[in-house]
């Protein structure tokens, strides 16, 4: 069984912290292009792993939907932001897309709690919900970016989501290293 959710989670952490820093300090910074590599790397990892997960279903059940599809949406938002910044385009269309991706993340978070999925359903569910709120609030945040209080609250909220994903991701690495220590791929059996 292939399981790279740990990789996806730590990529999610990196993306959340990059986004929080961008909201807090980079949104009005004259040097917008410096954000392209971070957004592009985060987007690429999320998009590639998410697409692989939704096309091949390497893990059991609806985890492929929750983590794979949300990873695709997260990845394409970050890739879109990287392209928009590279081309000096307005981020409005990226934030509109992020709104709908955010709504999906909120639904997934609520459903994870409802179905008691994952080892820590409340933590995963709340992580998805807070991350989703970031997407839902991205368009108003873009237009109200001159409000330092709103930017600080937004950045702190994204950091909280990032911390939830960090705890989840690093615990996932800890557990997966033990759980898969004796696993042998079919080609070596």
Coordinates of C-alpha atoms in Angstrom, one line a residue, residues 12 26 40 42 55 65 74 110 112-113 117 119 122 145 151 156 173 176 181-182 185-186:
X12 CA 0.2 21.7 3.5
X26 CA 3.8 40.3 1.3
X40 CA 4.9 27.1 -7.0
X42 CA 3.8 24.0 -2.7
X55 CA -6.7 8.8 -10.0
X65 CA -11.4 11.9 -1.6
X74 CA -5.0 23.5 -2.6
X110 CA -17.3 18.6 9.0
X112 CA -14.5 13.9 8.7
X113 CA -15.7 14.7 12.2
X117 CA -12.4 9.4 10.1
X119 CA -7.0 8.8 14.1
X122 CA -11.6 16.5 15.5
X145 CA -5.7 44.3 2.7
X151 CA -4.3 41.0 8.0
X156 CA -2.8 34.1 12.7
X173 CA 5.4 10.4 9.8
X176 CA 3.9 5.6 9.2
X181 CA 8.7 -0.7 8.6
X182 CA 8.1 -4.4 7.5
X185 CA 6.4 -3.9 -2.3
X186 CA 4.9 -6.6 -4.5

